[in-house]
Amino acid sequence: MSSNIIADGVVVSLAYQLEVDGEIVAQTEPGDPMEYLHGAENIVPGLEQALNGKRPGDKLSVTLPPDLAYGEYDPDDIDEVPLEDVGDIDASDLEVGMVLEVEDDEGDVYLAFVREIGEETLILDFNPPLAGKTLTYHVEVLGLRPATETELEHGHVHGSDWDEEDDDGE
Ligand code: ZN
């Protein structure tokens, strides 16, 4: 496998700006690129497709409709949840718009936005924050390296600050 071309199993480091509705909503800082494992669905599908076959030094801008980004907004993906299910958080710390981690009966953890705060329940929105949005990424490919075996096994990058003891094996 050539490590000069973006392909499955390559760790890619990128500088990017994410533009939504004409505004930059996220970007990497100079000297602090984003790394991801190509082919492992670490990034939105449209961006992964656009980067396939690119090389270090390549710059591109891609505009992605929701189905190639975070998906359409799903109005059914909203739930009323008892306050006691949101864990350690103090009710007085809750604010509309904040993001919570919510654990379901199987122990899986989901991120959700608080839409409404009631006496005993919360209305939570489980849609990704950018669901339903058209995204434009301005990207520069900075570097590539082959993924380690462990990274391939886990399906994500282990950065230099990765602590193996914290690894939950996912
Ligand atoms: Zn891992």
PDB file of C-alpha atoms and ligand atoms in Angstrom:
ATOM      1  CA  MET A   1       0.000   0.000   0.000  1.00  0.00           C
ATOM      2  CA  SER A   2       1.351   3.396  -0.934  1.00  0.00           C
ATOM      3  CA  SER A   3       1.289   5.829   1.954  1.00  0.00           C
ATOM      4  CA  ASN A   4       1.215   8.816  -0.402  1.00  0.00           C
ATOM      5  CA  ILE A   5      -2.422   8.515  -1.325  1.00  0.00           C
ATOM      6  CA  ILE A   6      -5.459   8.584   0.913  1.00  0.00           C
ATOM      7  CA  ALA A   7      -6.984   5.109   1.010  1.00  0.00           C
ATOM      8  CA  ASP A   8      -8.589   2.791   3.534  1.00  0.00           C
ATOM      9  CA  GLY A   9      -6.329   2.095   6.497  1.00  0.00           C
ATOM     10  CA  VAL A  10      -4.407   5.362   6.243  1.00  0.00           C
ATOM     11  CA  VAL A  11      -4.311   7.901   9.072  1.00  0.00           C
ATOM     12  CA  VAL A  12      -4.863  11.329   7.555  1.00  0.00           C
ATOM     13  CA  SER A  13      -4.006  14.615   9.167  1.00  0.00           C
ATOM     14  CA  LEU A  14      -6.041  17.565   7.970  1.00  0.00           C
ATOM     15  CA  ALA A  15      -6.539  21.235   8.475  1.00  0.00           C
ATOM     16  CA  TYR A  16     -10.139  22.170   7.850  1.00  0.00           C
ATOM     17  CA  GLN A  17     -12.823  24.778   8.213  1.00  0.00           C
ATOM     18  CA  LEU A  18     -16.462  23.775   8.384  1.00  0.00           C
ATOM     19  CA  GLU A  19     -18.896  26.292   6.969  1.00  0.00           C
ATOM     20  CA  VAL A  20     -22.632  26.120   7.615  1.00  0.00           C
ATOM     21  CA  ASP A  21     -25.088  28.746   6.333  1.00  0.00           C
ATOM     22  CA  GLY A  22     -22.174  31.003   5.407  1.00  0.00           C
ATOM     23  CA  GLU A  23     -20.514  30.858   8.826  1.00  0.00           C
ATOM     24  CA  ILE A  24     -17.445  28.979   9.996  1.00  0.00           C
ATOM     25  CA  VAL A  25     -18.720  26.781  12.838  1.00  0.00           C
ATOM     26  CA  ALA A  26     -15.639  24.649  13.408  1.00  0.00           C
ATOM     27  CA  GLN A  27     -12.004  24.681  12.398  1.00  0.00           C
ATOM     28  CA  THR A  28      -8.640  23.225  13.275  1.00  0.00           C
ATOM     29  CA  GLU A  29      -6.048  25.506  14.842  1.00  0.00           C
ATOM     30  CA  PRO A  30      -2.654  26.029  13.174  1.00  0.00           C
ATOM     31  CA  GLY A  31      -0.276  23.328  14.410  1.00  0.00           C
ATOM     32  CA  ASP A  32      -3.126  21.226  15.747  1.00  0.00           C
ATOM     33  CA  PRO A  33      -4.514  19.257  12.814  1.00  0.00           C
ATOM     34  CA  MET A  34      -7.320  16.751  12.974  1.00  0.00           C
ATOM     35  CA  GLU A  35      -6.360  13.108  12.477  1.00  0.00           C
ATOM     36  CA  TYR A  36      -8.756  10.418  11.388  1.00  0.00           C
ATOM     37  CA  LEU A  37      -8.616   6.849  10.128  1.00  0.00           C
ATOM     38  CA  HIS A  38      -9.720   6.741   6.492  1.00  0.00           C
ATOM     39  CA  GLY A  39     -12.305   4.107   5.593  1.00  0.00           C
ATOM     40  CA  ALA A  40     -13.571   3.693   9.141  1.00  0.00           C
ATOM     41  CA  GLU A  41     -16.484   6.155   9.012  1.00  0.00           C
ATOM     42  CA  ASN A  42     -14.727   8.473  11.436  1.00  0.00           C
ATOM     43  CA  ILE A  43     -15.851  11.484   9.391  1.00  0.00           C
ATOM     44  CA  VAL A  44     -19.009  12.257   7.436  1.00  0.00           C
ATOM     45  CA  PRO A  45     -19.414  10.046   4.348  1.00  0.00           C
ATOM     46  CA  GLY A  46     -19.278  12.837   1.749  1.00  0.00           C
ATOM     47  CA  LEU A  47     -16.009  14.173   3.090  1.00  0.00           C
ATOM     48  CA  GLU A  48     -14.485  10.707   3.260  1.00  0.00           C
ATOM     49  CA  GLN A  49     -15.472  10.125  -0.394  1.00  0.00           C
ATOM     50  CA  ALA A  50     -14.046  13.488  -1.460  1.00  0.00           C
ATOM     51  CA  LEU A  51     -10.720  12.779   0.236  1.00  0.00           C
ATOM     52  CA  ASN A  52     -10.273   9.332  -1.266  1.00  0.00           C
ATOM     53  CA  GLY A  53      -7.175   9.339  -3.499  1.00  0.00           C
ATOM     54  CA  LYS A  54      -5.964  12.783  -2.376  1.00  0.00           C
ATOM     55  CA  ARG A  55      -2.358  13.476  -1.405  1.00  0.00           C
ATOM     56  CA  PRO A  56      -0.548  15.668   1.116  1.00  0.00           C
ATOM     57  CA  GLY A  57      -0.666  19.278  -0.067  1.00  0.00           C
ATOM     58  CA  ASP A  58      -4.011  18.868  -1.811  1.00  0.00           C
ATOM     59  CA  LYS A  59      -6.655  21.457  -0.971  1.00  0.00           C
ATOM     60  CA  LEU A  60     -10.333  21.061  -1.644  1.00  0.00           C
ATOM     61  CA  SER A  61     -13.708  22.533  -0.837  1.00  0.00           C
ATOM     62  CA  VAL A  62     -16.724  20.233  -0.829  1.00  0.00           C
ATOM     63  CA  THR A  63     -20.361  21.042  -0.225  1.00  0.00           C
ATOM     64  CA  LEU A  64     -22.377  18.174   1.194  1.00  0.00           C
ATOM     65  CA  PRO A  65     -26.144  17.805   1.396  1.00  0.00           C
ATOM     66  CA  PRO A  66     -27.457  16.313   4.677  1.00  0.00           C
ATOM     67  CA  ASP A  67     -27.556  12.749   3.329  1.00  0.00           C
ATOM     68  CA  LEU A  68     -23.770  12.892   2.772  1.00  0.00           C
ATOM     69  CA  ALA A  69     -23.193  14.645   6.084  1.00  0.00           C
ATOM     70  CA  TYR A  70     -25.109  14.177   9.353  1.00  0.00           C
ATOM     71  CA  GLY A  71     -28.361  13.019   7.796  1.00  0.00           C
ATOM     72  CA  GLU A  72     -31.787  14.605   7.632  1.00  0.00           C
ATOM     73  CA  TYR A  73     -33.295  16.021  10.787  1.00  0.00           C
ATOM     74  CA  ASP A  74     -35.573  13.367  12.308  1.00  0.00           C
ATOM     75  CA  PRO A  75     -38.476  14.888  14.252  1.00  0.00           C
ATOM     76  CA  ASP A  76     -39.141  11.483  15.855  1.00  0.00           C
ATOM     77  CA  ASP A  77     -35.698  11.409  17.402  1.00  0.00           C
ATOM     78  CA  ILE A  78     -36.918  13.413  20.389  1.00  0.00           C
ATOM     79  CA  ASP A  79     -37.704  11.856  23.740  1.00  0.00           C
ATOM     80  CA  GLU A  80     -39.096  12.763  27.106  1.00  0.00           C
ATOM     81  CA  VAL A  81     -36.731  11.434  29.763  1.00  0.00           C
ATOM     82  CA  PRO A  82     -37.117  11.394  33.565  1.00  0.00           C
ATOM     83  CA  LEU A  83     -34.699  13.836  35.223  1.00  0.00           C
ATOM     84  CA  GLU A  84     -33.278  11.030  37.364  1.00  0.00           C
ATOM     85  CA  ASP A  85     -32.020   9.290  34.211  1.00  0.00           C
ATOM     86  CA  VAL A  86     -29.566  12.044  33.337  1.00  0.00           C
ATOM     87  CA  GLY A  87     -27.139  11.054  36.053  1.00  0.00           C
ATOM     88  CA  ASP A  88     -25.091  13.286  38.275  1.00  0.00           C
ATOM     89  CA  ILE A  89     -26.145  16.606  36.888  1.00  0.00           C
ATOM     90  CA  ASP A  90     -27.891  18.965  39.282  1.00  0.00           C
ATOM     91  CA  ALA A  91     -31.290  20.108  38.019  1.00  0.00           C
ATOM     92  CA  SER A  92     -30.329  23.745  38.627  1.00  0.00           C
ATOM     93  CA  ASP A  93     -27.385  23.337  36.226  1.00  0.00           C
ATOM     94  CA  LEU A  94     -29.603  22.315  33.342  1.00  0.00           C
ATOM     95  CA  GLU A  95     -30.036  24.754  30.488  1.00  0.00           C
ATOM     96  CA  VAL A  96     -31.945  24.581  27.260  1.00  0.00           C
ATOM     97  CA  GLY A  97     -29.474  23.927  24.427  1.00  0.00           C
ATOM     98  CA  MET A  98     -26.870  22.144  26.500  1.00  0.00           C
ATOM     99  CA  VAL A  99     -25.596  18.709  25.526  1.00  0.00           C
ATOM    100  CA  LEU A 100     -26.043  15.769  27.881  1.00  0.00           C
ATOM    101  CA  GLU A 101     -24.804  12.224  27.947  1.00  0.00           C
ATOM    102  CA  VAL A 102     -27.701   9.874  28.437  1.00  0.00           C
ATOM    103  CA  GLU A 103     -27.387   6.186  29.185  1.00  0.00           C
ATOM    104  CA  ASP A 104     -30.037   3.771  27.995  1.00  0.00           C
ATOM    105  CA  ASP A 105     -31.097   0.471  29.576  1.00  0.00           C
ATOM    106  CA  GLU A 106     -28.318  -1.382  27.762  1.00  0.00           C
ATOM    107  CA  GLY A 107     -25.668   0.983  29.092  1.00  0.00           C
ATOM    108  CA  ASP A 108     -25.086   2.664  25.738  1.00  0.00           C
ATOM    109  CA  VAL A 109     -24.353   6.370  26.023  1.00  0.00           C
ATOM    110  CA  TYR A 110     -25.905   8.923  23.679  1.00  0.00           C
ATOM    111  CA  LEU A 111     -25.446  12.646  23.310  1.00  0.00           C
ATOM    112  CA  ALA A 112     -28.585  14.700  23.363  1.00  0.00           C
ATOM    113  CA  PHE A 113     -29.582  18.358  23.319  1.00  0.00           C
ATOM    114  CA  VAL A 114     -31.881  19.680  25.990  1.00  0.00           C
ATOM    115  CA  ARG A 115     -34.905  21.222  24.288  1.00  0.00           C
ATOM    116  CA  GLU A 116     -37.200  21.725  27.251  1.00  0.00           C
ATOM    117  CA  ILE A 117     -36.856  21.399  31.008  1.00  0.00           C
ATOM    118  CA  GLY A 118     -39.911  20.277  32.972  1.00  0.00           C
ATOM    119  CA  GLU A 119     -40.543  19.585  36.657  1.00  0.00           C
ATOM    120  CA  GLU A 120     -39.653  15.935  36.464  1.00  0.00           C
ATOM    121  CA  THR A 121     -38.726  15.318  32.870  1.00  0.00           C
ATOM    122  CA  LEU A 122     -36.578  16.688  30.103  1.00  0.00           C
ATOM    123  CA  ILE A 123     -37.336  16.839  26.412  1.00  0.00           C
ATOM    124  CA  LEU A 124     -34.189  15.631  24.715  1.00  0.00           C
ATOM    125  CA  ASP A 125     -33.261  15.826  21.050  1.00  0.00           C
ATOM    126  CA  PHE A 126     -31.012  12.994  19.881  1.00  0.00           C
ATOM    127  CA  ASN A 127     -30.422  14.378  16.403  1.00  0.00           C
ATOM    128  CA  PRO A 128     -26.803  15.310  15.684  1.00  0.00           C
ATOM    129  CA  PRO A 129     -26.424  19.090  16.041  1.00  0.00           C
ATOM    130  CA  LEU A 130     -25.788  19.435  12.289  1.00  0.00           C
ATOM    131  CA  ALA A 131     -28.560  17.093  11.151  1.00  0.00           C
ATOM    132  CA  GLY A 132     -30.471  18.531   8.220  1.00  0.00           C
ATOM    133  CA  LYS A 133     -27.696  20.995   7.361  1.00  0.00           C
ATOM    134  CA  THR A 134     -25.727  21.398   4.159  1.00  0.00           C
ATOM    135  CA  LEU A 135     -22.061  21.520   5.092  1.00  0.00           C
ATOM    136  CA  THR A 136     -19.117  23.002   3.246  1.00  0.00           C
ATOM    137  CA  TYR A 137     -15.681  21.754   4.231  1.00  0.00           C
ATOM    138  CA  HIS A 138     -12.530  23.615   3.217  1.00  0.00           C
ATOM    139  CA  VAL A 139      -9.779  21.085   3.658  1.00  0.00           C
ATOM    140  CA  GLU A 140      -6.026  20.843   3.274  1.00  0.00           C
ATOM    141  CA  VAL A 141      -4.377  17.424   3.455  1.00  0.00           C
ATOM    142  CA  LEU A 142      -1.309  17.822   5.672  1.00  0.00           C
ATOM    143  CA  GLY A 143       0.073  14.325   6.063  1.00  0.00           C
ATOM    144  CA  LEU A 144      -0.521  10.603   5.920  1.00  0.00           C
ATOM    145  CA  ARG A 145       0.761   7.566   7.753  1.00  0.00           C
ATOM    146  CA  PRO A 146      -0.250   3.914   7.799  1.00  0.00           C
ATOM    147  CA  ALA A 147      -2.533   3.043  10.717  1.00  0.00           C
ATOM    148  CA  THR A 148      -1.159   0.744  13.408  1.00  0.00           C
ATOM    149  CA  GLU A 149      -2.696  -2.695  13.830  1.00  0.00           C
ATOM    150  CA  THR A 150      -4.442  -1.598  17.004  1.00  0.00           C
ATOM    151  CA  GLU A 151      -5.904   1.432  15.272  1.00  0.00           C
ATOM    152  CA  LEU A 152      -7.221  -0.744  12.452  1.00  0.00           C
ATOM    153  CA  GLU A 153      -8.700  -3.148  14.987  1.00  0.00           C
ATOM    154  CA  HIS A 154     -10.394  -0.335  16.900  1.00  0.00           C
ATOM    155  CA  GLY A 155     -11.417   1.642  13.841  1.00  0.00           C
ATOM    156  CA  HIS A 156     -10.030   4.948  15.110  1.00  0.00           C
ATOM    157  CA  VAL A 157      -6.823   6.877  15.578  1.00  0.00           C
ATOM    158  CA  HIS A 158      -4.802   6.650  18.758  1.00  0.00           C
ATOM    159  CA  GLY A 159      -3.165  10.038  19.170  1.00  0.00           C
ATOM    160  CA  SER A 160       0.152  10.729  20.846  1.00  0.00           C
ATOM    161  CA  ASP A 161      -1.690  11.620  24.042  1.00  0.00           C
ATOM    162  CA  TRP A 162      -3.674   8.398  23.965  1.00  0.00           C
ATOM    163  CA  ASP A 163      -3.664   6.562  27.275  1.00  0.00           C
ATOM    164  CA  GLU A 164      -4.033   2.841  26.619  1.00  0.00           C
ATOM    165  CA  GLU A 165      -5.406   2.369  30.125  1.00  0.00           C
ATOM    166  CA  ASP A 166      -8.371   4.493  29.222  1.00  0.00           C
ATOM    167  CA  ASP A 167      -9.058   2.364  26.196  1.00  0.00           C
ATOM    168  CA  ASP A 168     -12.501   0.872  26.395  1.00  0.00           C
ATOM    169  CA  GLY A 169     -11.672  -1.441  23.489  1.00  0.00           C
ATOM    170  CA  GLU A 170     -14.050   0.251  21.083  1.00  0.00           C
TER     171      GLU A 170
HETATM  172 ZN    ZN B   1      -9.010   2.328  20.447  1.00  0.00          ZN
END
